[in-house]
Short mmCIF file of C-alpha atoms in Angstrom, two decimals:
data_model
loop_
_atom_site.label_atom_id
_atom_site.label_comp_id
_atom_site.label_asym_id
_atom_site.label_seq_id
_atom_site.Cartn_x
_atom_site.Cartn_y
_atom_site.Cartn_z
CA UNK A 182 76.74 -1.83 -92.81
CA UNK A 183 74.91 -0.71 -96.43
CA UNK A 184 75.27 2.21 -96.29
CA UNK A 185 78.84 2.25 -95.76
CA UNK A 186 78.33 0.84 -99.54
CA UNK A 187 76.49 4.47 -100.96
CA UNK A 188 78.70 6.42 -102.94
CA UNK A 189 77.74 10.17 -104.36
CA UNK A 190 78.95 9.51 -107.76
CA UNK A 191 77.51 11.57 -110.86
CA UNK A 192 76.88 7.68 -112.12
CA UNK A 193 75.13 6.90 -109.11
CA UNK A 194 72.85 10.45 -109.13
CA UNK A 195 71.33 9.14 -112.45
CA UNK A 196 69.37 6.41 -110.70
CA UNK A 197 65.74 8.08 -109.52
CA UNK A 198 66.09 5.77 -106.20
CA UNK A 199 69.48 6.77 -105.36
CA UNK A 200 68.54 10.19 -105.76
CA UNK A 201 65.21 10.43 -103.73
CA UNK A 202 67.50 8.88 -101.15
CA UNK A 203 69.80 11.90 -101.44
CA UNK A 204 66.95 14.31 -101.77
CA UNK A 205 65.48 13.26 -98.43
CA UNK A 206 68.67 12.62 -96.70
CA UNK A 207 69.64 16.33 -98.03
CA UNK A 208 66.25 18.04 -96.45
CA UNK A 209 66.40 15.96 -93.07
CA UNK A 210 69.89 16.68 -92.10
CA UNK A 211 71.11 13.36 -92.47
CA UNK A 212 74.84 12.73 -93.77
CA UNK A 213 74.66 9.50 -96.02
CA UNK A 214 78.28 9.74 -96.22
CA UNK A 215 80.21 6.63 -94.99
CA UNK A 216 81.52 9.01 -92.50
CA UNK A 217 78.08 10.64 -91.50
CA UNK A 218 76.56 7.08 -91.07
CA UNK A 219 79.15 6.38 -88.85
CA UNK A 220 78.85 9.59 -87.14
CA UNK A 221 75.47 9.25 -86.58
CA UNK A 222 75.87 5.47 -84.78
CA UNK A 223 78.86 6.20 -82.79
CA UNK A 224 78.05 9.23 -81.70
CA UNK A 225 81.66 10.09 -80.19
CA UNK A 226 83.18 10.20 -84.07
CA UNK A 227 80.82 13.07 -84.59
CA UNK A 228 82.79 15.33 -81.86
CA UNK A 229 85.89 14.53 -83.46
CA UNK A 230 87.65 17.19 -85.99
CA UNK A 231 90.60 15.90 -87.99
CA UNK A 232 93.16 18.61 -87.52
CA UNK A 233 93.87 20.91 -90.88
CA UNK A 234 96.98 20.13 -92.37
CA UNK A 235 99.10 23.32 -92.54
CA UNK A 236 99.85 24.58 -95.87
CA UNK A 237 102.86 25.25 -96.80
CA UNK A 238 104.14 27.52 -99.98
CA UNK A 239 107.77 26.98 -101.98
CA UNK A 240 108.71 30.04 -103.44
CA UNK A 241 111.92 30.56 -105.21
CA UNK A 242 114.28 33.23 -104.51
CA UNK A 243 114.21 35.67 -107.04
CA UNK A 244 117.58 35.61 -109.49
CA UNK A 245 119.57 38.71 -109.29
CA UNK A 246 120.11 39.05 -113.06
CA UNK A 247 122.04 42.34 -112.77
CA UNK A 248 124.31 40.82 -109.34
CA UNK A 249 124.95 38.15 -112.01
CA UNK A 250 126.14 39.89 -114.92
CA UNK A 251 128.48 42.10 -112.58
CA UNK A 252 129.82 39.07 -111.62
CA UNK A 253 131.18 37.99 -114.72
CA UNK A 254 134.26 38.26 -115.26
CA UNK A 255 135.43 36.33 -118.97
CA UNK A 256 133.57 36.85 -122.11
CA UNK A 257 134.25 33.81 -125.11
CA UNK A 258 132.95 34.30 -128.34
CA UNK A 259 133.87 33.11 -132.23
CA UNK A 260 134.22 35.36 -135.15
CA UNK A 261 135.14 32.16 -137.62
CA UNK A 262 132.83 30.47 -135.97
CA UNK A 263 132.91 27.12 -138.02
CA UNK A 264 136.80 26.99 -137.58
CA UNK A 265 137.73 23.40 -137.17
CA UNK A 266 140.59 20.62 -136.85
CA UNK A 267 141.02 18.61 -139.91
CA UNK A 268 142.49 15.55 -138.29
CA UNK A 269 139.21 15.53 -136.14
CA UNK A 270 136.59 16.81 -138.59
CA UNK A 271 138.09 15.91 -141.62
CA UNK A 272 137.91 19.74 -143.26
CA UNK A 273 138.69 22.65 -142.17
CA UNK A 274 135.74 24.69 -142.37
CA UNK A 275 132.40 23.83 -141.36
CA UNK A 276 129.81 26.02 -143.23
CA UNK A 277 127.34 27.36 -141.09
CA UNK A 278 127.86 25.19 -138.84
CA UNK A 279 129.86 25.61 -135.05
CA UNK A 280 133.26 24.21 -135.60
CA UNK A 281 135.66 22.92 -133.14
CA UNK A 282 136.73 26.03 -132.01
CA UNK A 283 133.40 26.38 -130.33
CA UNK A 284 134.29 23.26 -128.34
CA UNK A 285 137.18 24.28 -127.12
CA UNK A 286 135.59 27.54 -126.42
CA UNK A 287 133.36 25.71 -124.36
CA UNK A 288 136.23 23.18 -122.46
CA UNK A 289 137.81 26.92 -121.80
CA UNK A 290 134.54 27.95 -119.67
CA UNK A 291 134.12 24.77 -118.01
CA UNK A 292 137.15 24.35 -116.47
CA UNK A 293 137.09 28.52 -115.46
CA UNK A 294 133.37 28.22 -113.82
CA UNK A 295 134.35 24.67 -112.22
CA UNK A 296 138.08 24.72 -111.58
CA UNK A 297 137.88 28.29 -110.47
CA UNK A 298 134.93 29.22 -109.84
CA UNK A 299 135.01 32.69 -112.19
CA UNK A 300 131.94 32.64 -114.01
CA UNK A 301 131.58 33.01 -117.89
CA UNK A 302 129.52 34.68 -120.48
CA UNK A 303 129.89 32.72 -123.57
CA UNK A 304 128.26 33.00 -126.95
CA UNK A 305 127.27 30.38 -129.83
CA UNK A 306 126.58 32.62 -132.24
CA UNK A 307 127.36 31.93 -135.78
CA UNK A 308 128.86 35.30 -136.94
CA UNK A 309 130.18 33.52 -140.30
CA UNK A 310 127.63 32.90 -142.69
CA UNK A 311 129.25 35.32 -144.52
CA UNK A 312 132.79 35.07 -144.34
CA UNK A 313 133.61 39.02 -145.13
CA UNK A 314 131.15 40.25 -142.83
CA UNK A 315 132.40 38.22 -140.16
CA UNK A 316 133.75 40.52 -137.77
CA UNK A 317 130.88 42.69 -138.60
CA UNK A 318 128.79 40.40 -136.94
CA UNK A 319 130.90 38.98 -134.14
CA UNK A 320 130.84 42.91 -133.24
CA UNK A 321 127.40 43.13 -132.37
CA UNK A 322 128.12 39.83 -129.88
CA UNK A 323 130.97 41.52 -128.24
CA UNK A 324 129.48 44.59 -127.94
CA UNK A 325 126.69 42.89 -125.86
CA UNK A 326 129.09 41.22 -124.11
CA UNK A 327 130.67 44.48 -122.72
CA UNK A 328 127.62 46.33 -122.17
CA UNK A 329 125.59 43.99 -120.19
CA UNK A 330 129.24 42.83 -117.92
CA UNK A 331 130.65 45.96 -116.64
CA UNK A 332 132.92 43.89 -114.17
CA UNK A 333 134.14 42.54 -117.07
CA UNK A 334 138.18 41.78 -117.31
CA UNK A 335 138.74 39.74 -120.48
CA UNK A 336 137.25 39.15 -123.43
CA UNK A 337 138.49 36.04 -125.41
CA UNK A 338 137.66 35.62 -129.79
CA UNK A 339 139.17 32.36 -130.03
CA UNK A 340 140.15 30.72 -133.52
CA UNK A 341 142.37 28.64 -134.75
CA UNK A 342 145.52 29.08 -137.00
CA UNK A 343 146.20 28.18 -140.84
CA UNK A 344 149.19 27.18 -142.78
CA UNK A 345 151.61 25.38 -140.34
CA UNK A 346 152.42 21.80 -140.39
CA UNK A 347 151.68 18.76 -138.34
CA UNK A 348 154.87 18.92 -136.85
CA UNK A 349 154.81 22.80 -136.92
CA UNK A 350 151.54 22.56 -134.86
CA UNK A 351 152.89 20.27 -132.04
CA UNK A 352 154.50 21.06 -128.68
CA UNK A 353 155.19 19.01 -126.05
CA UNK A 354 154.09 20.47 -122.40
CA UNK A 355 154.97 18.30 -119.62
CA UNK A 356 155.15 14.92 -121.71
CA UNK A 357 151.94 15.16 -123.36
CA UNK A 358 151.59 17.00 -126.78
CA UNK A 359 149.48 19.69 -127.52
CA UNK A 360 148.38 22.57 -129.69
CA UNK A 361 150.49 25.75 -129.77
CA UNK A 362 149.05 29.04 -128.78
CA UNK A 363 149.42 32.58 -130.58
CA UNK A 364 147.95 36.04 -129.39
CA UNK A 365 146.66 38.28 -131.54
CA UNK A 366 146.53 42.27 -131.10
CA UNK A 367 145.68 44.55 -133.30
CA UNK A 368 146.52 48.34 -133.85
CA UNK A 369 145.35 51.82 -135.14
CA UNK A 370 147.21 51.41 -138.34
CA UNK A 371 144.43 51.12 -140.28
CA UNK A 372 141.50 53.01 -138.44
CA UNK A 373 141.71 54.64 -134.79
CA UNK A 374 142.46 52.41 -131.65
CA UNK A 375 144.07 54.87 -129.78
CA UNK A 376 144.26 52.45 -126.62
CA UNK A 377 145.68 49.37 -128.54
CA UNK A 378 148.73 49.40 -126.18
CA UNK A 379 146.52 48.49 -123.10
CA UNK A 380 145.33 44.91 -124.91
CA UNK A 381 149.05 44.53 -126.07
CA UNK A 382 150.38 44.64 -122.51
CA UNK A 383 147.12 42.59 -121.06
CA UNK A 384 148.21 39.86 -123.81
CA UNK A 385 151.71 40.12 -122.98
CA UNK A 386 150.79 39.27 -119.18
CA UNK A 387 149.08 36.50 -120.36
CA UNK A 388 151.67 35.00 -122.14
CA UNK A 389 154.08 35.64 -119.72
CA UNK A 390 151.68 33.46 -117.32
CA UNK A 391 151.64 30.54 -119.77
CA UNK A 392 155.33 30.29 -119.83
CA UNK A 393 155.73 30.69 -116.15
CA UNK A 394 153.32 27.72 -115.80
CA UNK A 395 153.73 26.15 -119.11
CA UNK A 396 156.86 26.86 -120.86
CA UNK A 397 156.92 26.28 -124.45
CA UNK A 398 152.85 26.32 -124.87
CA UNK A 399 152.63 30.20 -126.29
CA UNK A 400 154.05 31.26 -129.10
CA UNK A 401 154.04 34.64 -128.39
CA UNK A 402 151.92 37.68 -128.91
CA UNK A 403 151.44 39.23 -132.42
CA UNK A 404 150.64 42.65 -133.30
CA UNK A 405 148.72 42.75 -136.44
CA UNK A 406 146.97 46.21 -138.55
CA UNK A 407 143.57 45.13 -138.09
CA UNK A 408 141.53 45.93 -134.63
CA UNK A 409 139.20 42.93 -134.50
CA UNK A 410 136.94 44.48 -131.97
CA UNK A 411 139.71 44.92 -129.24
CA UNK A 412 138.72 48.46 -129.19
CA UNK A 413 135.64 47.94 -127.46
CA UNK A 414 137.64 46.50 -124.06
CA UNK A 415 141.63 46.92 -123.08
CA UNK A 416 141.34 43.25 -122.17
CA UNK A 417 139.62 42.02 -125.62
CA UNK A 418 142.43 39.91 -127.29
CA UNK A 419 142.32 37.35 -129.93
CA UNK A 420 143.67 33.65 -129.50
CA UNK A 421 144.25 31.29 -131.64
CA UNK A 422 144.72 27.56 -130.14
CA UNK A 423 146.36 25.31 -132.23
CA UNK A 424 146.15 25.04 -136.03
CA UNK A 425 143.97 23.00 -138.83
CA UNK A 426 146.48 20.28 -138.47
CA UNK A 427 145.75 19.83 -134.80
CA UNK A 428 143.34 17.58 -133.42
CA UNK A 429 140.33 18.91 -131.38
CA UNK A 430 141.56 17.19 -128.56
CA UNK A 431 144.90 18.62 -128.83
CA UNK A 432 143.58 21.82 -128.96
CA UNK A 433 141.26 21.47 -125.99
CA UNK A 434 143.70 20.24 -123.88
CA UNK A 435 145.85 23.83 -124.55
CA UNK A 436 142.69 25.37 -124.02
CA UNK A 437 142.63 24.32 -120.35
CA UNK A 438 145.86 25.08 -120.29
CA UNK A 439 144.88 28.77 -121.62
CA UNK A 440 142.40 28.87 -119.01
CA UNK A 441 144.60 28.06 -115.67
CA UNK A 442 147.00 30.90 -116.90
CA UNK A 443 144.25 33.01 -117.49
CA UNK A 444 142.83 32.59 -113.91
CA UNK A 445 145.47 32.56 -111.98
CA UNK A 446 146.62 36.05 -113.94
CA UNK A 447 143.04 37.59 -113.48
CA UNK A 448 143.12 36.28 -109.37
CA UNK A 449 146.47 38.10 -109.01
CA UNK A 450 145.16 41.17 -110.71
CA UNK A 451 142.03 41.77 -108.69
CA UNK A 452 144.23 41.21 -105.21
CA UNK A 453 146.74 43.98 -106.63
CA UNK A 454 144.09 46.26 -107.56
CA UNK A 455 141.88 45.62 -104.09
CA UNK A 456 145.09 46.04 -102.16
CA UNK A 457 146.14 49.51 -104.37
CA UNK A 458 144.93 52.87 -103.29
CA UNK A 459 143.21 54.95 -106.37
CA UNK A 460 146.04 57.53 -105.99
CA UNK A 461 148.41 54.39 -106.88
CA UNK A 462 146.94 52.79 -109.03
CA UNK A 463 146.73 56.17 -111.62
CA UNK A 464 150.18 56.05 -110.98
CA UNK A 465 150.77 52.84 -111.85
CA UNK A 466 148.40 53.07 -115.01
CA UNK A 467 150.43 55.95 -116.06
CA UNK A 468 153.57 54.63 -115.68
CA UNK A 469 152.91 51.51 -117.61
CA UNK A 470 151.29 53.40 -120.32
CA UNK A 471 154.64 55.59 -120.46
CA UNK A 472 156.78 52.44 -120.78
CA UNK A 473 154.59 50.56 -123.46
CA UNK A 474 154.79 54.55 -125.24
CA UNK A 475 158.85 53.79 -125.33
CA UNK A 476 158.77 49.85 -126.30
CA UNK A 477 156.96 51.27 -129.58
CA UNK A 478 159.23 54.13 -130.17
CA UNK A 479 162.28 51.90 -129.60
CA UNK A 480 160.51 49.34 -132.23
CA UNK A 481 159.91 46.61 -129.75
CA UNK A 482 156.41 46.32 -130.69
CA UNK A 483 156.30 44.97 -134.01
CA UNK A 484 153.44 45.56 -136.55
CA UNK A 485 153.06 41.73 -138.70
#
């Protein structure tokens, strides 16, 4: 049929023919549409009614922002950010720059979020442009940190260590070697941390974890004068995994190391603390503040 052949098209429309033709068809009722001819010869086609499609709307759940930041539970951040692994890198400083103890921060959250399914707020930040200032800066990230997590249990600066040797910054775990790890507290003997104990006997916990599951991996927890932001959380402690001599993938490999401890510690402390009446549990606090009171009277607790 021909007029199976007309198509309304604005190219179409510019023709004076064409467009009397729509013009008459217009006033007269007729439908010039491939459709309407049809219609209009087979008369049934004109009773028919294609049924509407439904419509159907997606919408996307909305994201609980504050049910997600209770549920973190581990904060990672750098001071020295650009801290790095000279066998690796080649220096061991990268100016302004993230460093490899960013990627091991980062090996750290992975296998926490994916191996144990605790999430992680970690930050990038470079907090070292100025190397004085650094802790200044890396302040203002922790401080975040605590304020938008309140569920938060631990809160990890991790560096790396200076002035060991190659073989000084070796250990073997379970055939394979890797970097060592050292703790870091600090104290009120400089300015006023009144609650320094509590991160000293969090760290100590944690250390005592790595040796139960990796014995020989931590070298033990140091208590130093400065407070590197540990005042703003009892669980805020600084780690340092492996030294400049160690490769990056030494060092990440002790960071996943670092990690298992530090979930399987954090898993046993919220099933204590669910499982402990509030009575108890001031009890408990109490007494362990007591005995950490008596360590550093009976100079157990030594100031480096």
């Amino acid at each position: 049929m021909p007029a199976l052949s007309w198509q309304d098209t604005p190219e179409e429309m510019e023709s004076p023919r064409q467009a009397m033709i729509s013009w008459i068809t217009g006033v007269i009722g007729i439908d010039s549409s491939p459709a309407g001819i049809l219609a209009a010869q087979i008369p049934l086609l004109g009773q028919v009614r294609s049924p509407a499609l439904p419509v159907i709307e997606v919408t996307q759940a909305p994201v609980d922002e504050e049910k997600e930041a209770m549920d973190v539970l581990v904060g990672i951040y750098n001071t020295h950010t650009g801290e790095t692994y000279a066998p690796t890198d080649g220096t061991d400083r990268l100016d302004g720059q993230r460093g490899g103890v960013v990627k091991v921060s980062q090996a750290i959250q992975e296998e926490l979020e994916k191996k144990h399914s605790l999430r992680v707020a970690r930050s990038e930040t470079i907090h070292d442009l100025r190397y004085a200032t650094s802790y200044l800066e890396s302040e203002k990230t922790a401080k975040e940190m605590v304020t938008d997590h309140p569920q938060l249990l631990a809160l990890l600066d991790i560096h790396r260590d200076a002035g060991r040797s190659r073989e000084e910054s070796l250990v073997e775990i379970k055939g394979q070697k890797v970097a060592p790890i050292l703790i870091i507290i600090g104290s009120d003997a400089r300015r006023p941390f009144p609650n320094w104990q509590q991160n000293y006997a969090f760290a100590c916990r944690l250390a005592a974890k790595m040796d139960e599951l990796y014995p020989g991996l931590c070298l033990g927890v140091r208590v130093k004068e400065g407070r590197y932001n540990q005042y703003l959380h009892p669980g805020a402690i600084l780690v340092e995994v492996g030294t400049v001599n160690n490769t990056l993938e030494e060092a990440i490999a002790s960071g996943k190391m670092l990690a298992e401890a530090l979930a399987l510690l954090l898993r046993e402390e919220i099933k204590a603390k669910e499982s402990l009446p509030a009575t108890e549990e001031k009890q408990e606090n109490q007494a362990e503040q007591r005995e950490l009171e008596d360590e550093t009277a009976n100079g157990l607790v030594i100031n480096v």
